[in-house]
mmCIF file of C-alpha atoms in Angstrom:
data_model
loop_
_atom_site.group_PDB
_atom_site.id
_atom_site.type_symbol
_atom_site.label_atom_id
_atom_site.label_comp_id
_atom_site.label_asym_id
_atom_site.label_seq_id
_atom_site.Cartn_x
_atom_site.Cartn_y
_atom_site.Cartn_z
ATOM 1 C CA UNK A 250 -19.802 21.382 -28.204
ATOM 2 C CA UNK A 251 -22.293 23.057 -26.117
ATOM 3 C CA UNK A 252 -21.513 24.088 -22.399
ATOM 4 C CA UNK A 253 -24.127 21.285 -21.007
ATOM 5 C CA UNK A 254 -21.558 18.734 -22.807
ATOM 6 C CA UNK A 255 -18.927 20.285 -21.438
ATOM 7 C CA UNK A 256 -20.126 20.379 -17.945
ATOM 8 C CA UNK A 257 -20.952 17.174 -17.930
ATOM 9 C CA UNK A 258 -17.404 15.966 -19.274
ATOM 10 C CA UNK A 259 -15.923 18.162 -16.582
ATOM 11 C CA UNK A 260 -18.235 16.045 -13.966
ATOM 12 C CA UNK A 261 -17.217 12.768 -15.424
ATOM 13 C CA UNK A 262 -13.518 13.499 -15.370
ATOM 14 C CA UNK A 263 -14.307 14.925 -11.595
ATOM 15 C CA UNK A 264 -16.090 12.078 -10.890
ATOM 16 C CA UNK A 265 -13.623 9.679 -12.284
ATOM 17 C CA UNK A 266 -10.593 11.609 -9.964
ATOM 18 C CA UNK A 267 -12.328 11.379 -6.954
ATOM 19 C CA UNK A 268 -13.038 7.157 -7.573
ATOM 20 C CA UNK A 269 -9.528 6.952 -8.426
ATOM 21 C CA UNK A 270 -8.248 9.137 -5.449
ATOM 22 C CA UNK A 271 -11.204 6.567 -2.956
ATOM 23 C CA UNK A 272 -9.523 3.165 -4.596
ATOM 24 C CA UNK A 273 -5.890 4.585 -3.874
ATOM 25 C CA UNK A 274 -6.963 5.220 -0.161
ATOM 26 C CA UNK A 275 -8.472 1.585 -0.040
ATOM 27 C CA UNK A 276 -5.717 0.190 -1.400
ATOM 28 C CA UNK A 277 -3.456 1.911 1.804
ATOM 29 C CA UNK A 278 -6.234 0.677 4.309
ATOM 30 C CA UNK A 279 -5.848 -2.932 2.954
ATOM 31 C CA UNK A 280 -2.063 -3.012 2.567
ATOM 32 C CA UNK A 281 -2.391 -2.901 6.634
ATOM 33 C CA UNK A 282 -5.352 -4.927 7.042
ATOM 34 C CA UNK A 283 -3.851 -8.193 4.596
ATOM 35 C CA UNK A 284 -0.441 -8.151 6.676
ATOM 36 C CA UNK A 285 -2.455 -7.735 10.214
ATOM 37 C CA UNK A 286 -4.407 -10.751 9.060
ATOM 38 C CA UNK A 287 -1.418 -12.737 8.310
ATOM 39 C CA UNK A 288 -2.625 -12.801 4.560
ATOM 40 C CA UNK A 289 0.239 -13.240 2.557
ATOM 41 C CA UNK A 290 -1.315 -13.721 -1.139
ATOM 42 C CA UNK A 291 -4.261 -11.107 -0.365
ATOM 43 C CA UNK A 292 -0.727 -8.749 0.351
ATOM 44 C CA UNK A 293 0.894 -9.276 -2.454
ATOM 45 C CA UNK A 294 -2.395 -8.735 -4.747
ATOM 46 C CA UNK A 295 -2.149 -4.884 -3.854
ATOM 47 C CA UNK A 296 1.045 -5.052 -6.229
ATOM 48 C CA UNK A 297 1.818 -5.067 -9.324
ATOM 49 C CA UNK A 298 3.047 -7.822 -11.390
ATOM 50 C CA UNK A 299 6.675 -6.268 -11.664
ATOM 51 C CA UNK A 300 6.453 -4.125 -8.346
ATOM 52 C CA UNK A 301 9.452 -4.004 -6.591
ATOM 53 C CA UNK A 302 9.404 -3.639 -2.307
ATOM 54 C CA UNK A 303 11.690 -2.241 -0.436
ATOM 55 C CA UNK A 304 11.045 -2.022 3.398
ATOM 56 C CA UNK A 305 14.801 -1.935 4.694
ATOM 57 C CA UNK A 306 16.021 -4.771 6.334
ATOM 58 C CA UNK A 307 12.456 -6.334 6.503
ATOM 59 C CA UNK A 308 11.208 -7.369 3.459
ATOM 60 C CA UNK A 309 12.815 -6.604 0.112
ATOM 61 C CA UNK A 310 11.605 -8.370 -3.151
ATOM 62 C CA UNK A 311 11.037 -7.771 -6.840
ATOM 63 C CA UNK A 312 7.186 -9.235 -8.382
ATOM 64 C CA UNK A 313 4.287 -10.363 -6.817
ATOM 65 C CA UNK A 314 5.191 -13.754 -6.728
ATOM 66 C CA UNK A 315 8.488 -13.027 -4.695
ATOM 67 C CA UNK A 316 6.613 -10.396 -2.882
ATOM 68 C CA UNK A 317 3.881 -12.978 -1.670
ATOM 69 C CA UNK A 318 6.950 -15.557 -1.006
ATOM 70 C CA UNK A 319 8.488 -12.695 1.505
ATOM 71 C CA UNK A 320 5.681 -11.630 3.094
ATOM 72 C CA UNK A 321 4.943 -15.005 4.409
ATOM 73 C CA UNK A 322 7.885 -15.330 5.888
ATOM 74 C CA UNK A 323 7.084 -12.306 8.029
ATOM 75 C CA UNK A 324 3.889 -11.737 8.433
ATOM 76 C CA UNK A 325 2.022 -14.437 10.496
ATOM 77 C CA UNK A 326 -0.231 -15.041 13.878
ATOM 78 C CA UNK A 327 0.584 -16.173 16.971
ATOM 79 C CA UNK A 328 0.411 -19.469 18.084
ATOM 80 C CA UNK A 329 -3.247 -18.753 19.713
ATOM 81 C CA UNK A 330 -4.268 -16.934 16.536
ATOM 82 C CA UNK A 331 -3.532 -13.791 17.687
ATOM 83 C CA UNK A 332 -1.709 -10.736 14.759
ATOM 84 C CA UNK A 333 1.744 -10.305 15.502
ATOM 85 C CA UNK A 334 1.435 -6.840 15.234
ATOM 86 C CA UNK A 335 -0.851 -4.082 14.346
ATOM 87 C CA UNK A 336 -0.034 -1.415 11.652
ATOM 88 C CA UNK A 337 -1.668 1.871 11.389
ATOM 89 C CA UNK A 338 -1.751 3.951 7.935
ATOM 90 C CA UNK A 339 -2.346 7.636 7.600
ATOM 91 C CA UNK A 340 -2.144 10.895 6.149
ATOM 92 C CA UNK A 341 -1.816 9.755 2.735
ATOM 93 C CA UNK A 342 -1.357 12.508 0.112
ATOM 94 C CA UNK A 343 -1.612 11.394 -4.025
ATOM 95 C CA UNK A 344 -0.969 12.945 -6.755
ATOM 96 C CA UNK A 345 -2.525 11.444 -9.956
ATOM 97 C CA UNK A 346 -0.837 11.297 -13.386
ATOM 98 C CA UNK A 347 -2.610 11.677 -16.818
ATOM 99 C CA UNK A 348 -1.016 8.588 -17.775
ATOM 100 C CA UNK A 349 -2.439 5.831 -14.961
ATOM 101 C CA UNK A 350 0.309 6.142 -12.563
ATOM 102 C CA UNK A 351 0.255 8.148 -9.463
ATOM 103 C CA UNK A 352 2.778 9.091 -6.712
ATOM 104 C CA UNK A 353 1.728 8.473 -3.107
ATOM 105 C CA UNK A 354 3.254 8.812 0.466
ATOM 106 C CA UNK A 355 1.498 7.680 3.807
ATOM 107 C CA UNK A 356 3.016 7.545 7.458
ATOM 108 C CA UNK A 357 2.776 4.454 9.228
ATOM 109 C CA UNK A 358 2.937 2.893 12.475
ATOM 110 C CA UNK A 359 3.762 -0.912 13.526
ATOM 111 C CA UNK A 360 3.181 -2.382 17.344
ATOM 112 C CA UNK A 361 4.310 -5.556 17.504
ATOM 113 C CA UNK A 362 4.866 -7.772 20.515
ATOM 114 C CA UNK A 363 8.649 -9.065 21.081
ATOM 115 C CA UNK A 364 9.490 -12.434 21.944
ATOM 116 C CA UNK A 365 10.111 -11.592 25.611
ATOM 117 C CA UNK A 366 6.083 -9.816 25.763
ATOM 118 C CA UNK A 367 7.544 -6.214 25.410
ATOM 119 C CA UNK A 368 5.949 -4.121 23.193
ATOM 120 C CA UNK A 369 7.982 -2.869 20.018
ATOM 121 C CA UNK A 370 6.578 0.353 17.982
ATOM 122 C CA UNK A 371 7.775 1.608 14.928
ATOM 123 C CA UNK A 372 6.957 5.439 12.964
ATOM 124 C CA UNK A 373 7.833 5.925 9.326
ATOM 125 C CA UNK A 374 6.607 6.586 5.739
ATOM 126 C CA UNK A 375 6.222 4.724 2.248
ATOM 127 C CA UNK A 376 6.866 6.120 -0.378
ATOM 128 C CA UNK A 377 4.942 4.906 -3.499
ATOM 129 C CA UNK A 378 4.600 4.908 -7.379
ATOM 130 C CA UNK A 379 0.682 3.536 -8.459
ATOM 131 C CA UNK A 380 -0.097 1.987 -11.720
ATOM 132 C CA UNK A 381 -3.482 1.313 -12.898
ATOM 133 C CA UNK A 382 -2.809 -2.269 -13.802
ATOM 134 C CA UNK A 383 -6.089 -4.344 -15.479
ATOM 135 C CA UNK A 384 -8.465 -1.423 -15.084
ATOM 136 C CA UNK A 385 -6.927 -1.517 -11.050
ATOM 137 C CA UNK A 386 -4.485 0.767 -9.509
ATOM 138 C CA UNK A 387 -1.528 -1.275 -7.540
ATOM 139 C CA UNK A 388 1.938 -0.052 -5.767
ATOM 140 C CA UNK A 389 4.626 -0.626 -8.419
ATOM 141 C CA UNK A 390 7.192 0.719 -6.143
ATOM 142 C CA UNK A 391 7.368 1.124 -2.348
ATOM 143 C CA UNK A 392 9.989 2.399 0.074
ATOM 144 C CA UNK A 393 9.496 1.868 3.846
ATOM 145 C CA UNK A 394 11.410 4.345 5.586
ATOM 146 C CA UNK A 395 12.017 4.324 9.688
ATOM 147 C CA UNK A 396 11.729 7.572 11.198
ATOM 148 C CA UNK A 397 11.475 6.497 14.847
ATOM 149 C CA UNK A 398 11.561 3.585 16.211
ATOM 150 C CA UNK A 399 14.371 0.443 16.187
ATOM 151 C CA UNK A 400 14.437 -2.741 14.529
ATOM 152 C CA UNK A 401 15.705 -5.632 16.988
#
């Protein structure tokens, strides 16, 4: 093989990282924007068929149909249409496997308006394994972890 091959399987491969690493990131940005909207099958579409959730007391379930069943339960708008809360994700760092998995972690934040009008924030981190899943990569396994912040 000459070096022009080379380089340009080196560029591919690059190439192919850095759309993997871009869809990963998406996939965090929409995990937020789906439960903001109050979109509980769009949600559970960012996982896996055989993903398993586990967001403490919150929402725990095991597939994407149980997943979807959950999240509706908790995720909702107001009565006048407005979110129920407002989740901010950040700082994610991924590694990528050679194999189509990945491991991911990304700190969060949820503001959320009480029944009494107070505001409620909350401050923690998933925890993820990815799977490319039908040429797509999806959470297979999430943790929610609380690092400030109270659940009422």
């Amino acid at each position: 093989m000459d070096s022009t091959e080379e380089t340009i399987r080196a560029l591919a491969a690059r190439v192919a990282r850095l759309e993997d690493l871009e869809e990963i990131r998406r996939l965090y940005v929409d995990y937020g924007r789906h439960l903001d909207a109050g979109d509980a099958a769009a949600y559970a579409s960012l996982f896996a068929r055989d993903a398993k959730l586990r967001l403490g007391p919150v929402m725990r379930a095991d597939g994407r149909e149980e997943i979807e069943r959950a999240a509706s339960k908790v995720i909702g708008s107001t009565a006048e249409g407005a979110s129920r809360s407002v989740h901010l994700l950040g700082s994610p760092s991924v590694e990528l496997g050679d194999d189509g998995t990945a491991t991911g972690e990304c700190v969060w934040s949820a503001i959320s308006r009480h029944e009494d009008g107070t505001p409620g924030v909350l401050v923690g981190r998933h925890v993820d394994r990815l799977v490319k899943e039908e040429g797509r990569w999806r959470i297979a396994r999430r943790v929610g972890l609380v690092d400030v912040g109270a659940l009422r």
